[in-house]
Coordinates of C-alpha atoms in Angstrom, one line a residue:
X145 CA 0.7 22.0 60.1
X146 CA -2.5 19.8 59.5
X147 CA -4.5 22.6 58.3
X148 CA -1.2 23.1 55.4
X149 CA -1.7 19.0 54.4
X150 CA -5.8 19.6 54.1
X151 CA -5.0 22.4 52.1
X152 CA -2.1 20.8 49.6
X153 CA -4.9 17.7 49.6
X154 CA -7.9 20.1 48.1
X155 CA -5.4 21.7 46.0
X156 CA -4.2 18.2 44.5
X157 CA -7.4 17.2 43.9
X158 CA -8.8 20.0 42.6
X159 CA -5.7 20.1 40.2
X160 CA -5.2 16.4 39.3
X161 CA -8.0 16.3 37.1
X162 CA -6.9 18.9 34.3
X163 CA -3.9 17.4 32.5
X164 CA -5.6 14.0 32.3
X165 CA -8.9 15.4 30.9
X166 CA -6.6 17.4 28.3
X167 CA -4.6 14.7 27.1
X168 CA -7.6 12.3 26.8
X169 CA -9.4 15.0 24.7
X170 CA -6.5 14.7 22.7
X171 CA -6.4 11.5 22.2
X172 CA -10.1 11.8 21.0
X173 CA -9.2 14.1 18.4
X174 CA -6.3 13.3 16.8
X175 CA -5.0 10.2 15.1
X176 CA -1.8 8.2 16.9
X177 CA 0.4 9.5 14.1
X178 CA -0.2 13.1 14.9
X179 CA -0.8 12.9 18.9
X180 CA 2.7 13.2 20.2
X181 CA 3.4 16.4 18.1
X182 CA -0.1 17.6 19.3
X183 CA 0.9 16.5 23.0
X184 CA 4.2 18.3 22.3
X185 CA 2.3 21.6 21.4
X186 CA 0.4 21.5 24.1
X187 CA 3.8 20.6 26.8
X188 CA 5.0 24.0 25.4
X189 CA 1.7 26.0 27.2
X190 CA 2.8 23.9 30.3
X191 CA 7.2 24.6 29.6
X192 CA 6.2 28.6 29.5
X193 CA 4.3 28.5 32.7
X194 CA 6.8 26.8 34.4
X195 CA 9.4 28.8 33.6
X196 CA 7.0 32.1 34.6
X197 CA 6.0 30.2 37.8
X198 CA 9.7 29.2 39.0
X199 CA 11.4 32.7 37.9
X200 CA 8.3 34.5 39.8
X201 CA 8.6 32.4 42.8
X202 CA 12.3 33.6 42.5
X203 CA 11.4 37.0 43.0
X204 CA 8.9 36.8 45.5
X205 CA 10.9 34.2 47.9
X206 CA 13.6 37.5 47.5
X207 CA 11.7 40.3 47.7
X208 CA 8.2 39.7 48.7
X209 CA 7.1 37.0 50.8
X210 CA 6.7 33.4 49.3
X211 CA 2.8 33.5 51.1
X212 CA 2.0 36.5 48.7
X213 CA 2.8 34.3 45.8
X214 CA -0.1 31.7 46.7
X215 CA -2.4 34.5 46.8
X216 CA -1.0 36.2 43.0
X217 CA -1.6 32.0 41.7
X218 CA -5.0 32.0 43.7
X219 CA -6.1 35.2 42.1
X220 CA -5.0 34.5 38.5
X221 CA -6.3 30.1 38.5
X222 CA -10.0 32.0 39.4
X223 CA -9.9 34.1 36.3
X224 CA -8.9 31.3 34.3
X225 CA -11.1 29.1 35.5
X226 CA -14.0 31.5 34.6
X227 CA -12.9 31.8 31.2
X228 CA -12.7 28.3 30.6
X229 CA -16.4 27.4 32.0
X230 CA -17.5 30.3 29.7
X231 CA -15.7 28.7 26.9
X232 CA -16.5 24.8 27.6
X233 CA -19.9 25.3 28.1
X234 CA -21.5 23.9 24.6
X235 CA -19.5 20.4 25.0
X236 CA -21.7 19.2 27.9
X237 CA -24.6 18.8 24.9
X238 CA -22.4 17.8 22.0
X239 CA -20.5 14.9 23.7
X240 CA -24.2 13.9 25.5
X241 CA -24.1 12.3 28.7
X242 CA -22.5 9.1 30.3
X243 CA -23.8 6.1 31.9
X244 CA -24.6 6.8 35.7
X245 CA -22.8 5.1 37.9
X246 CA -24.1 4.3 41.5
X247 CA -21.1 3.3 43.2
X248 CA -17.2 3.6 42.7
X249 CA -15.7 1.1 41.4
X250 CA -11.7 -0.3 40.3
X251 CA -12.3 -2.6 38.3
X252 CA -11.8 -1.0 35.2
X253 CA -8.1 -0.2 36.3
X254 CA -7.9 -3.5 37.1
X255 CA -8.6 -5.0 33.7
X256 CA -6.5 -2.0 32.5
X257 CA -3.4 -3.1 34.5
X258 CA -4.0 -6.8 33.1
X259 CA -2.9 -5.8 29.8
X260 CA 1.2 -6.1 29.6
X261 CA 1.4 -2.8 27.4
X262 CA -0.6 -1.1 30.2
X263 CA 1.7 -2.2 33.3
X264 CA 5.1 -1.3 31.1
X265 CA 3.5 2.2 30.7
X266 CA 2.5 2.6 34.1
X267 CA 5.5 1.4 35.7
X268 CA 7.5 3.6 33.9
X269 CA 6.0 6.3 34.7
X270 CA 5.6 5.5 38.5
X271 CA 9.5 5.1 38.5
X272 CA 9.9 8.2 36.7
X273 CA 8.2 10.6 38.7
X274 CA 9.7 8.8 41.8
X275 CA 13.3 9.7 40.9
X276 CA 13.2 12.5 38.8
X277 CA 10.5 15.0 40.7
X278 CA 11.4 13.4 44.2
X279 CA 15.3 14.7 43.4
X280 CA 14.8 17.4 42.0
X281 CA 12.6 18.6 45.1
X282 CA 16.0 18.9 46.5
X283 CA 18.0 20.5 43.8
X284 CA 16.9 24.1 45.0
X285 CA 17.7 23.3 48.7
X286 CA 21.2 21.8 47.1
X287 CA 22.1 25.1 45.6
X288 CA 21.4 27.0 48.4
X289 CA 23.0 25.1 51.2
X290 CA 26.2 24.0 49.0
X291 CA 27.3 28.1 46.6
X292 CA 24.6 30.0 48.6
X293 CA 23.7 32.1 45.9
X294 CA 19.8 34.0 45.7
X295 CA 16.6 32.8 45.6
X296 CA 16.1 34.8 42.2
X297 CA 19.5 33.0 41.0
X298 CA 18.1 29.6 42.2
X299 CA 14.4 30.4 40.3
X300 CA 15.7 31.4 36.9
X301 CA 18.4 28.2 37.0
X302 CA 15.7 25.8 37.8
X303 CA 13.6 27.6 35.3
X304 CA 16.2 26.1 32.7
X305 CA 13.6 22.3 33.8
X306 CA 11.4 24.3 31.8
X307 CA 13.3 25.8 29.0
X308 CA 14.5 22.0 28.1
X309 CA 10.7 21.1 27.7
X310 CA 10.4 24.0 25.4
X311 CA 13.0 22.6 23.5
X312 CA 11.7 19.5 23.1
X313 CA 7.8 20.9 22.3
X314 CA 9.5 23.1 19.5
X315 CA 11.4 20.5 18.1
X316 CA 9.0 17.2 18.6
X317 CA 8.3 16.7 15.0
X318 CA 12.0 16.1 14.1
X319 CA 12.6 14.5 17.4
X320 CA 10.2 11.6 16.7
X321 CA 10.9 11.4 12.8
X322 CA 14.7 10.9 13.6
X323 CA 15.2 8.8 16.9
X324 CA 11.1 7.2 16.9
X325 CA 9.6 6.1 20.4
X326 CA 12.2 3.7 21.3
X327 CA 14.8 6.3 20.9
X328 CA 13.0 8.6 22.5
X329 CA 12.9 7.3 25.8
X330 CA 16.2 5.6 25.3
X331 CA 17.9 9.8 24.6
X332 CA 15.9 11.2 27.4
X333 CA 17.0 8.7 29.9
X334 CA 20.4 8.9 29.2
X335 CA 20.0 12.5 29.4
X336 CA 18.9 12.7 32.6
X337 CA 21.0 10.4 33.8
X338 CA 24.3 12.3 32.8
X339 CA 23.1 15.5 34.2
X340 CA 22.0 14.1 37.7
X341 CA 25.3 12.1 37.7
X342 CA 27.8 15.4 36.4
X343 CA 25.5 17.7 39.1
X344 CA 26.6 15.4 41.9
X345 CA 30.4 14.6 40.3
X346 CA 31.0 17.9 39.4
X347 CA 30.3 20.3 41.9
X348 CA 30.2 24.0 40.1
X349 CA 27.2 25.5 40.0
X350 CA 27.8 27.3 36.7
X351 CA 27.0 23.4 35.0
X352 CA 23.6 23.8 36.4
X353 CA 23.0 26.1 34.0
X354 CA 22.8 23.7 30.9
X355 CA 22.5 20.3 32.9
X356 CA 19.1 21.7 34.2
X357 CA 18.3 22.4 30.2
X358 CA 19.3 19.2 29.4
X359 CA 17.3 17.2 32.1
X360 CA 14.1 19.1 31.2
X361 CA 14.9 18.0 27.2
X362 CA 15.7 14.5 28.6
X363 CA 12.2 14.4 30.5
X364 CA 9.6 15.5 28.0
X365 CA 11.5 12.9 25.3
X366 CA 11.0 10.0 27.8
X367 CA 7.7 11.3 29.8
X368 CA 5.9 12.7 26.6
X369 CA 6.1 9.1 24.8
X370 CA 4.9 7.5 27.5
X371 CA 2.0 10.3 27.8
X372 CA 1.6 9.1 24.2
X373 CA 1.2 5.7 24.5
X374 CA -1.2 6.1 27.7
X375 CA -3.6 8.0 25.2
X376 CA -3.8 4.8 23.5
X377 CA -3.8 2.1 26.2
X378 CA -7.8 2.2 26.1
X379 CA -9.3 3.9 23.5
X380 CA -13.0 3.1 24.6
X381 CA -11.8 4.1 28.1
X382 CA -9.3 6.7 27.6
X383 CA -9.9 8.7 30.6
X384 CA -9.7 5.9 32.7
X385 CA -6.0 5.0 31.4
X386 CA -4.5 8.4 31.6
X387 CA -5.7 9.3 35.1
X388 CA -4.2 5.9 35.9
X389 CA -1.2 7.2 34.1
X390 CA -1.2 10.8 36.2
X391 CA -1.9 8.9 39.3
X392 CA 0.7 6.4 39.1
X393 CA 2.8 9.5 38.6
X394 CA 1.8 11.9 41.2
X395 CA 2.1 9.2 43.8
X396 CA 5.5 8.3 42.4
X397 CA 6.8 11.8 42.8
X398 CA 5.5 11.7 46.1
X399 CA 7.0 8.7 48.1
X400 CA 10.1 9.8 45.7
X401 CA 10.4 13.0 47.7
X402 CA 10.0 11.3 50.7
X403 CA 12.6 8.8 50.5
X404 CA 15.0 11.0 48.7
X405 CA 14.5 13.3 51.8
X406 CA 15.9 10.6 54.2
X407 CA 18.9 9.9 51.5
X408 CA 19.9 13.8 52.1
X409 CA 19.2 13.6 56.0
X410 CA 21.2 10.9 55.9
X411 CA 24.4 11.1 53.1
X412 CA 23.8 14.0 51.7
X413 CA 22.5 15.5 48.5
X414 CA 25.5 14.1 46.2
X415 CA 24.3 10.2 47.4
X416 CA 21.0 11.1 46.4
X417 CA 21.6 12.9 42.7
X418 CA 23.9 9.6 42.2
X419 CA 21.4 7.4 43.2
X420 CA 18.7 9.0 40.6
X421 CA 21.1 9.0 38.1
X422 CA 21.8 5.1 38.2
X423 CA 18.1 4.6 38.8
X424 CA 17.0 6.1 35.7
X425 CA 19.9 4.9 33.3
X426 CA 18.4 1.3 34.2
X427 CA 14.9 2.4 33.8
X428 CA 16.0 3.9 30.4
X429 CA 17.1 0.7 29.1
X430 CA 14.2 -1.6 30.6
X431 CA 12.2 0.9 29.0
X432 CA 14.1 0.3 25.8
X433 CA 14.1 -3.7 25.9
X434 CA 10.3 -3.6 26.6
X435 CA 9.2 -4.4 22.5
X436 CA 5.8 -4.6 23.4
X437 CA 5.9 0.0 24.4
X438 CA 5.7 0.5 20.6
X439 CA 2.2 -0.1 19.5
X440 CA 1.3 -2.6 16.5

């Protein structure tokens, strides 16, 4: 068992780092205006990979073994990985180098958090991942126990996460031109609201279909403008505020899952999806009343 926690701590570490590096070289390259449709193209790549990853993991829970699967994602991350060092190679001597540092320090995360902008984003986010990712950690187990159906059935229907996201990185353009950033977050909320709420109210595992589409089209609205705004928290520092931002919501996701775990050990998996769905109705419209989200 300890060996399996050093393991998933290597492999979080060794993973952390490549959405916040992406999105801050985003945010160096294109203007505020343009970012969250550039974000949004880039949340498709990630959409079509998870809805690969979850049907495959399907398959091979099924018919396989789910170890083989680690090995398959092992394999195929090294081969990437190659061809991104042979194709990153050149921007170590065009960006030159930083300032050596001799020591760690927090302080710059610190004066990060002092700005109110910065906390509202972070905050969000931490709350997000803690209900959304720590329920939905249970929605597989859910299906199972409650209809018993497959674990191909259960892959492809929580590959419908995904297929929202896809959605949403297809259609960002119109998405922000009609409803803006406050409308945004305030849709996507109430989105995944509803669909935790009707999964627990109404037990049929059919609605999972298209309340699993809609929850994934309700999360990239909300998560991808505040992705957006973290890009511009600190422009002179952006790294600094979007690993914040992919911290804040890792560890969310985590002590989520954890608590959410005792909810279901406890009262079950329909106290739990109720409990999300309240949750993030109210941090929908905190988000919503907080003026000072939408940059000047």
């Amino acid at each position: 068992m300890n060996r399996n926690y050093e393991q998933r701590f290597l492999t979080g570490m060794a993973a952390a780092g490549i959405i916040p590096i992406t999105l801050a070289y985003i945010g160096d390259n294109f203007p505020y205006e343009k970012r969250q449709a550039a974000i949004g193209k880039y949340l498709s790549a990630l959409m079509l990979g998870q809805i690969l990853g979850g049907s495959l993991g399907g398959i091979f829970g099924e018919y396989i073994s789910w170890r083989d699967i680690f090995l398959l994602f092992g394999i195929v991350s090294l081969g990437i990985a190659g061809l991104l060092w042979r194709g990153t190679r050149h921007l170590g001597n065009a960006q030159g180098r930083q300032e050596q540092r001799g020591r760690i320090t927090f302080r710059p995360y610190y004066q990060l958090l002092t700005q109110p902008i910065a906390r509202t984003v972070i905050i969000g986010v931490f709350v997000e991942g803690f209900c959304v990712f720590g329920a939905f950690a249970y929605i597989g187990a859910f299906l199972r126990d409650r209809y018993s159906l497959s674990y191909v059935a259960i892959g492809f229907m929580l590959s419908g996460f995904g297929l929202g996201g896809l959605i949403y990185s297809r259609s960002v353009k119109w998405f922000v031109r009609r409803l803006g950033e406050i409308g945004l977050m305030g849709m996507g909320g109430g989105l995944m609201s509803i669909s935790f709420l009707a999964i627990a109210l109404f037990q049929n595992w059919m609605l999972f279909i298209p309340l699993s589409i809609l929850m994934g089209l309700g999360f990239y609205m909300m998560h991808s403008t505040l992705q957006t705004q973290a890009t511009e928290l600190s422009p002179e520092a952006r790294g600094t505020a979007v690993s914040l931002f992919a911290f804040s919501l890792f560890v969310g996701q985590g002590i989520g899952a954890g608590l959410f775990g005792r909810i279901v050990d406890s009262f079950g998996y329909i106290y739990c999806f109720i409990v999300v769905g309240v949750a993030i109705a109210l941090l929908s419209v905190w988000l919503v009343n907080q003026k000072q989200v939408v940059p000047n």
